[in-house]
Short mmCIF file of C-alpha atoms (C1' of nucleotides) in Angstrom, two decimals:
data_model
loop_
_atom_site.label_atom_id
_atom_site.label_comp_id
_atom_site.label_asym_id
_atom_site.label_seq_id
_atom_site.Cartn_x
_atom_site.Cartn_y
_atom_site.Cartn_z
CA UNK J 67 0.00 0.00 0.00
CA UNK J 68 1.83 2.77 -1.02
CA UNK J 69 2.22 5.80 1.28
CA UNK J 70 3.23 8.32 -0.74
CA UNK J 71 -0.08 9.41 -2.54
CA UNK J 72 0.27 12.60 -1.10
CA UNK J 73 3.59 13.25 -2.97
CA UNK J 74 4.93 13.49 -6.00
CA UNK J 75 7.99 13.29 -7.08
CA UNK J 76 9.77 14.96 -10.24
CA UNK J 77 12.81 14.35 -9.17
CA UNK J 78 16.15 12.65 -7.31
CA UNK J 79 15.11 10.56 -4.80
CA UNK J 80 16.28 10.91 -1.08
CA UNK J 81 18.84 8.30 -1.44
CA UNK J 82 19.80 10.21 -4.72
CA UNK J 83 19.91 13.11 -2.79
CA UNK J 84 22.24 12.18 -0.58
CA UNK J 85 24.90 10.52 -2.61
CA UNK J 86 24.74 13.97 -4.60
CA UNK J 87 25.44 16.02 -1.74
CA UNK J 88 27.85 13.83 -0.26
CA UNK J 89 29.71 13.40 -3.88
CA UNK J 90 29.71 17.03 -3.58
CA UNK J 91 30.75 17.80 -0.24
CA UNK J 92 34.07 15.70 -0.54
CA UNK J 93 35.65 18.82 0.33
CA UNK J 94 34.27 18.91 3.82
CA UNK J 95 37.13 18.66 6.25
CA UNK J 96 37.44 17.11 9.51
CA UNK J 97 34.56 19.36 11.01
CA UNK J 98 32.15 17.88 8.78
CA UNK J 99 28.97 18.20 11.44
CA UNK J 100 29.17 21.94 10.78
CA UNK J 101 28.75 21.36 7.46
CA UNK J 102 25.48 19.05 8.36
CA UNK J 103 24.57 21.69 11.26
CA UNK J 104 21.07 23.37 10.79
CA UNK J 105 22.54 26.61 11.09
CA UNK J 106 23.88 26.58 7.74
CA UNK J 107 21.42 24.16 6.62
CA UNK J 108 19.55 26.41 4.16
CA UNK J 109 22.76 27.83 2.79
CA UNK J 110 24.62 24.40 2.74
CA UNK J 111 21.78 22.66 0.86
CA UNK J 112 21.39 25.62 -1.60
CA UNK J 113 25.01 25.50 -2.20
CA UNK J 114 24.19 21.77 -2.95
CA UNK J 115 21.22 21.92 -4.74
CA UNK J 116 21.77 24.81 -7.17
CA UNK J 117 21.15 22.73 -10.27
CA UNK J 118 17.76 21.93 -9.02
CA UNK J 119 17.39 25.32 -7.43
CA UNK J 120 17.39 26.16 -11.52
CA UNK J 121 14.95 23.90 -12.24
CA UNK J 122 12.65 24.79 -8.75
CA UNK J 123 12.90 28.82 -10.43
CA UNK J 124 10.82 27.87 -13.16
CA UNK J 125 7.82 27.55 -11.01
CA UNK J 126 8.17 31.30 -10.33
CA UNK J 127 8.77 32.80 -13.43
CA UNK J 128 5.34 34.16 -13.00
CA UNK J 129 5.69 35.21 -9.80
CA UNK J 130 8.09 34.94 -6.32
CA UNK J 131 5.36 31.91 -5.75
CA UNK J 132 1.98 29.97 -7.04
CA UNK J 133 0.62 27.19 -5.24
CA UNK J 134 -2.56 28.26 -3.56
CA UNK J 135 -2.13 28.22 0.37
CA UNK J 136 -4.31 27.06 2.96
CA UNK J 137 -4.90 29.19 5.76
CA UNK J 138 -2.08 30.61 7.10
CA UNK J 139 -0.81 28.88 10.39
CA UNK J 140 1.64 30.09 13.13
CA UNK J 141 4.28 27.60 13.59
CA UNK J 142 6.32 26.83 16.33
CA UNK J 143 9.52 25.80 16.41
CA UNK J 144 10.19 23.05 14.62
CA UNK J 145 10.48 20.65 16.38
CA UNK J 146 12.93 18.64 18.58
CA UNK J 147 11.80 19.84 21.58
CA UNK J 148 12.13 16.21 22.96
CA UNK J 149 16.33 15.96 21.52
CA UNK J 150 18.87 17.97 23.81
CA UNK J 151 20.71 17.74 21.06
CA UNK J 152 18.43 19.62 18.88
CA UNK J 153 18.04 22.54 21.12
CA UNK J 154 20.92 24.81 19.73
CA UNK J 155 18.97 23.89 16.19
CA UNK J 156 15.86 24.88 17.78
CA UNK J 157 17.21 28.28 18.76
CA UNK J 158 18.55 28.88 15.69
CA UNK J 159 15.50 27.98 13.80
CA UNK J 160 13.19 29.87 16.29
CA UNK J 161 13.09 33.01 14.11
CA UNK J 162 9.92 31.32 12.54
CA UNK J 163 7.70 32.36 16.09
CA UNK J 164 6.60 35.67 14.35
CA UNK J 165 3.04 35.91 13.12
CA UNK J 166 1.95 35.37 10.21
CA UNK J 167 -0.12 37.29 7.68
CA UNK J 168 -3.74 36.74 7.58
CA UNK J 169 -4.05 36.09 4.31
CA UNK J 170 -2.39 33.64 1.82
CA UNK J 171 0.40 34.36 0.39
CA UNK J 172 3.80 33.92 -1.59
CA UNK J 173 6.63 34.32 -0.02
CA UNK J 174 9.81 34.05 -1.06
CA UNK J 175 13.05 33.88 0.62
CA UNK J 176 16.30 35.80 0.03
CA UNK J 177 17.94 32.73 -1.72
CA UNK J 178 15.24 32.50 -4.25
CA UNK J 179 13.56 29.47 -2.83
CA UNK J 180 9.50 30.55 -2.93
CA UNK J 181 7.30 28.30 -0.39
CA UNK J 182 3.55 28.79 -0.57
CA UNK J 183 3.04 30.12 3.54
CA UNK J 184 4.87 31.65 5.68
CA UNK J 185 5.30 28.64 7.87
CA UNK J 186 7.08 26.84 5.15
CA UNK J 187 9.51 29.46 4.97
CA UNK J 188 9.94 29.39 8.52
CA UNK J 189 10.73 26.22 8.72
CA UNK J 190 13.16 26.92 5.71
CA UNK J 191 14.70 29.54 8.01
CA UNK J 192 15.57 32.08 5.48
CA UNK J 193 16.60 35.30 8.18
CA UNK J 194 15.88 37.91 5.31
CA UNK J 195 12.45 36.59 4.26
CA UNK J 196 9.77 38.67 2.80
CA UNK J 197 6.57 38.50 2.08
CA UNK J 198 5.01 38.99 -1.33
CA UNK J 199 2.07 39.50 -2.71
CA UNK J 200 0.34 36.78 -4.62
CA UNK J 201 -0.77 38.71 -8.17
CA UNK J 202 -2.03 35.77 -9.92
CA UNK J 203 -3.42 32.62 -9.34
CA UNK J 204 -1.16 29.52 -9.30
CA UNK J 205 0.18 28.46 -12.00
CA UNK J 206 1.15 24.80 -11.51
CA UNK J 207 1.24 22.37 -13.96
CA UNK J 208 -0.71 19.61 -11.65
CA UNK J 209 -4.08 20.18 -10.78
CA UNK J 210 -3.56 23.19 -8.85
CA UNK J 211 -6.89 23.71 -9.39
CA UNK J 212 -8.54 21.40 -7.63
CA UNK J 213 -6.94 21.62 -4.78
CA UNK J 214 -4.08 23.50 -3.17
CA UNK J 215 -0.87 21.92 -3.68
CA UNK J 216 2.31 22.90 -1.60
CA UNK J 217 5.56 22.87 -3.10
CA UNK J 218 9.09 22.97 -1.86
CA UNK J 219 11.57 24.84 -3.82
CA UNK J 220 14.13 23.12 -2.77
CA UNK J 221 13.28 19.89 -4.58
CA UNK J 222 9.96 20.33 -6.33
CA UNK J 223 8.16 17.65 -4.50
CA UNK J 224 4.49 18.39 -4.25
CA UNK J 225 1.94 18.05 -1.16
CA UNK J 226 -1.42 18.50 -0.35
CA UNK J 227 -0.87 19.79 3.37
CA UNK J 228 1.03 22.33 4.57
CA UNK J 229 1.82 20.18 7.40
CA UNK J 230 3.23 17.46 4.86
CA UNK J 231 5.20 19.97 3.21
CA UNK J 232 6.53 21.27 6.71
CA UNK J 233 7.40 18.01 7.48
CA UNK J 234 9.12 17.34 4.11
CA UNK J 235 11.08 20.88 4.70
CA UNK J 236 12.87 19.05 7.57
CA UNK J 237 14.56 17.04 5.67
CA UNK J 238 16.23 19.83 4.25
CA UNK J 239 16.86 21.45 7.35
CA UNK J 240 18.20 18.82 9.24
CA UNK J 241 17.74 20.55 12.89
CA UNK J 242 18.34 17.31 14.54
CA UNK J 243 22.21 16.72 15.41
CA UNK J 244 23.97 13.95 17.05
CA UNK J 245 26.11 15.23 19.45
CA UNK J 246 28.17 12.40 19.19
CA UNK J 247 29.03 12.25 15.45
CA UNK J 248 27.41 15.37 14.38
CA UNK J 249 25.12 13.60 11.77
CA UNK J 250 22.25 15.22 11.30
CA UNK J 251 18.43 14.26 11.18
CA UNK J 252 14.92 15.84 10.12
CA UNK J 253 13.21 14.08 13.01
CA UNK J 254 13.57 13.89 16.56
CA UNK J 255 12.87 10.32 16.50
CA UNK J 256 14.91 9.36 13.50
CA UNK J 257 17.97 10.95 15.67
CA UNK J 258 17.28 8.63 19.16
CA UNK J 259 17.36 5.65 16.36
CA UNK J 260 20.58 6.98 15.35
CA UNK J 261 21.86 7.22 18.79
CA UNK J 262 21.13 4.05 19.26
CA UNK J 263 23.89 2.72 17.14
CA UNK J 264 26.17 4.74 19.16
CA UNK J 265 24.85 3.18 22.28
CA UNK J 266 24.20 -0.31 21.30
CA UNK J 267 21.03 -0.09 22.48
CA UNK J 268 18.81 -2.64 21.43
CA UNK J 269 15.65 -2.29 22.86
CA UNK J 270 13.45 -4.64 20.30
CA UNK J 271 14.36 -8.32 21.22
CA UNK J 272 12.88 -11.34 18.85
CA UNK J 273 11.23 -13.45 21.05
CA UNK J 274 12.62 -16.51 18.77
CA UNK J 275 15.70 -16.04 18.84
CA UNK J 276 18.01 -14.04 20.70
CA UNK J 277 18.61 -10.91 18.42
CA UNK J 278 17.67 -7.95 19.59
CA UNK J 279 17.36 -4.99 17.23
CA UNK J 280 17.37 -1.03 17.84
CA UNK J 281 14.39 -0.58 15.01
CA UNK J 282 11.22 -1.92 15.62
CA UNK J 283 10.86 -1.90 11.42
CA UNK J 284 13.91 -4.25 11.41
CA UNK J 285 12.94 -6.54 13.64
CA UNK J 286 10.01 -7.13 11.88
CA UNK J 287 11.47 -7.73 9.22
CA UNK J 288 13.48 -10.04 10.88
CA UNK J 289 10.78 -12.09 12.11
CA UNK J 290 9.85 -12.70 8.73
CA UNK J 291 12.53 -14.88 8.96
CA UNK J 292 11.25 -16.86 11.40
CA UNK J 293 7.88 -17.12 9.44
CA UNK J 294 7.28 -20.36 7.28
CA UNK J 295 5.11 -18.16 5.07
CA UNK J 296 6.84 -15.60 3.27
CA UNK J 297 4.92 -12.37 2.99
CA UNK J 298 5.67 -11.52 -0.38
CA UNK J 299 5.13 -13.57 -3.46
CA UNK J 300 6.53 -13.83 -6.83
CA UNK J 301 3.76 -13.34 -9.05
CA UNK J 302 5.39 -15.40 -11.66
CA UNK J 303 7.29 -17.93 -9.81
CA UNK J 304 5.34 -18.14 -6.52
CA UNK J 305 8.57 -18.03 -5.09
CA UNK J 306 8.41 -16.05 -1.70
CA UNK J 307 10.71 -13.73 -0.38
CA UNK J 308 10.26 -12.47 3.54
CA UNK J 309 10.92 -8.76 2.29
CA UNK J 310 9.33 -6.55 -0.58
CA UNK J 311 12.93 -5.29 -1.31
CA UNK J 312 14.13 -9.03 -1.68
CA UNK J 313 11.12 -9.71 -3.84
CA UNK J 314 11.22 -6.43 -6.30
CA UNK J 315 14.85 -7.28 -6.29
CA UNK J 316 14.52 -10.33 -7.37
CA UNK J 317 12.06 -9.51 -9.65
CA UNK J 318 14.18 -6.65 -11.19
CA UNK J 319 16.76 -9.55 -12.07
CA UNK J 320 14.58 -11.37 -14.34
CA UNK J 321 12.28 -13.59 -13.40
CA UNK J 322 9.09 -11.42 -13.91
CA UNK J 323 9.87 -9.49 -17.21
CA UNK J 324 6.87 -9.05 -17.72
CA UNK J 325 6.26 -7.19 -14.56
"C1'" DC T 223 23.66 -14.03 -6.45
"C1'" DT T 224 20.75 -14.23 -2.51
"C1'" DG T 225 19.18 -13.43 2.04
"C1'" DG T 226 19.42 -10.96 6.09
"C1'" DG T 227 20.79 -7.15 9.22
"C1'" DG T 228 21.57 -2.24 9.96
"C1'" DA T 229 20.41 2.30 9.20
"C1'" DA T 230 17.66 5.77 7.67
"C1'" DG T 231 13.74 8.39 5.32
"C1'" DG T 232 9.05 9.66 5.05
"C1'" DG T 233 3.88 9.72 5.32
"C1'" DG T 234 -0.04 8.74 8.35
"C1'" DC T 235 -2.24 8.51 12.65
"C1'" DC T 236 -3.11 9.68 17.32
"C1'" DC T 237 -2.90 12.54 21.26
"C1'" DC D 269 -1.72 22.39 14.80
"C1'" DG D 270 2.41 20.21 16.34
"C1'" DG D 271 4.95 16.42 18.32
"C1'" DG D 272 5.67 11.71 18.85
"C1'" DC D 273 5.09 7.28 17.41
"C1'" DC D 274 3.97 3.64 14.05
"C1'" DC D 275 4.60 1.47 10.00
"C1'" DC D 276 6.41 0.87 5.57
"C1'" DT D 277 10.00 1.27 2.48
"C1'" DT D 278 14.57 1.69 0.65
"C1'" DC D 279 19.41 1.40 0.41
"C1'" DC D 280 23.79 -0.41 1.75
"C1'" DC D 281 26.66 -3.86 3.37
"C1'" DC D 282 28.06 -8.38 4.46
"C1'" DA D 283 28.01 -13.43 4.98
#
DNA sequence: CTGGGGAAGGGGCCC
DNA sequence: CGGGCCCCTTCCCCA
């Protein structure tokens, strides 16, 4: 079932993402976490993403910004209230607590990036920000029309809640830092999971075996291999795999060409 | 090459 | 509305 009807994607995926920017930041020295800190997020990932920053403009030759906002919300900070380690992130991405305008509109941030509310540019943390007047209606390719769709300039992935986009934002931002190795996260959450591999901490134990995991996800998967019944069938084959990776994997290799 | 573990990302749901 | 958690998914690496 997939979970990603709310997005859609034009472009590089996450993964892709990251092997870019990593490819590109091989001149990152020792202090690499700097590099990764939320600080310099916004100007670290532009830096990065330029080529698609090229690509995001063309959504506002028309104007700073299209998409059709919902109503404008007041953010808070966002997020990591719960991660000491996010806190100096948090202050630096507090400058978002301002209100908002009551009406929709573009705004678009002194780098160029446009986001469709003035939340999503908070949570972009652009310090210069300014608002702008929306002068026309959106023109998006999709079906803008229909219903409001929420962009982010920084990669041109699409949602249909500002809160989805706000939480997509975060990935860009990154305000979530290990303060052991500096890596940084878009979730509170996804950061404890990190620590854990720092720790050792293994707080999911199979109750078949004796492996204990430090992702719930993973040791699910995991007890898959415990099950008799695999989960996932070849449609062609019947062979069963105990993950959907294993089985699109092997299907990729060619036993399903027609799938 | 395959299967499994580790790590991480992201959307949805619930509070 | 935001935060936290759940679940799913993907990618990488290794045996």
């Amino acid at each position: 079932m997939p979970r990603s009807f709310l997005i859609r994607k034009y472009c590089f995926s996450k993964k892709q993402w990251k092997r870019q920017l990593e490819s590109q930041a091989a001149f990152v020295p020792e202090s690499f976490p700097e590099a990764e800190l939320p600080a310099q997020s916004h100007g670290s990932a532009l830096t990065h993403r330029a080529p698609v920053l090229l690509i995001s403009s063309l959504y506002s030759l028309p104007a700073p910004l299209s998409p059709v906002s919902l109503s404008p919300s007041p953010r808070g900070p966002m997020d990591l209230s719960s991660s000491p380690s996010c806190s100096s992130a948090e202050d630096e991405e507090d400058g978002g607590r301002t209100s908002d305008p009551p009406s929709p509109e573009a705004i678009q941030s002194a780098c160029s990036e446009s986001y469709c509310g003035l939340s999503a540019l908070s949570c972009h943390q652009l310090p210069s920000a300014r608002v702008l007047p929306q002068q026309q209606t959106p023109s998006l390719p999709s079906d803008a029309s229909t219903r409001p769709v929420f962009h982010c300039k920084d990669c041109l992935k699409e949602y249909t809640s500002l809160g989805a986009l706000k939480m997509h934002i975060r990935s860009h931002t990154l305000p979530c830092v290990c303060p052991t190795c500096g890596k940084a996260f878009s979730r509170p959450w996804l950061l404890r999971g990190h620590i854990r591999t720092h720790t050792g901490e293994r707080p999911f134990a199979c109750q078949h075996c004796s492996r204990a995991f430090a992702d719930r996800s993973n040791l699910r998967a995991h007890m898959q291999t415990h099950s008799e019944v695999k989960k996932y069938q070849c449609g062609s084959c019947s062979r069963t795999f105990s993950r959907m990776s294993l089985l699109n994997k092997h299907s990729s290799s060619g036993c399903c060409p027609a799938s």
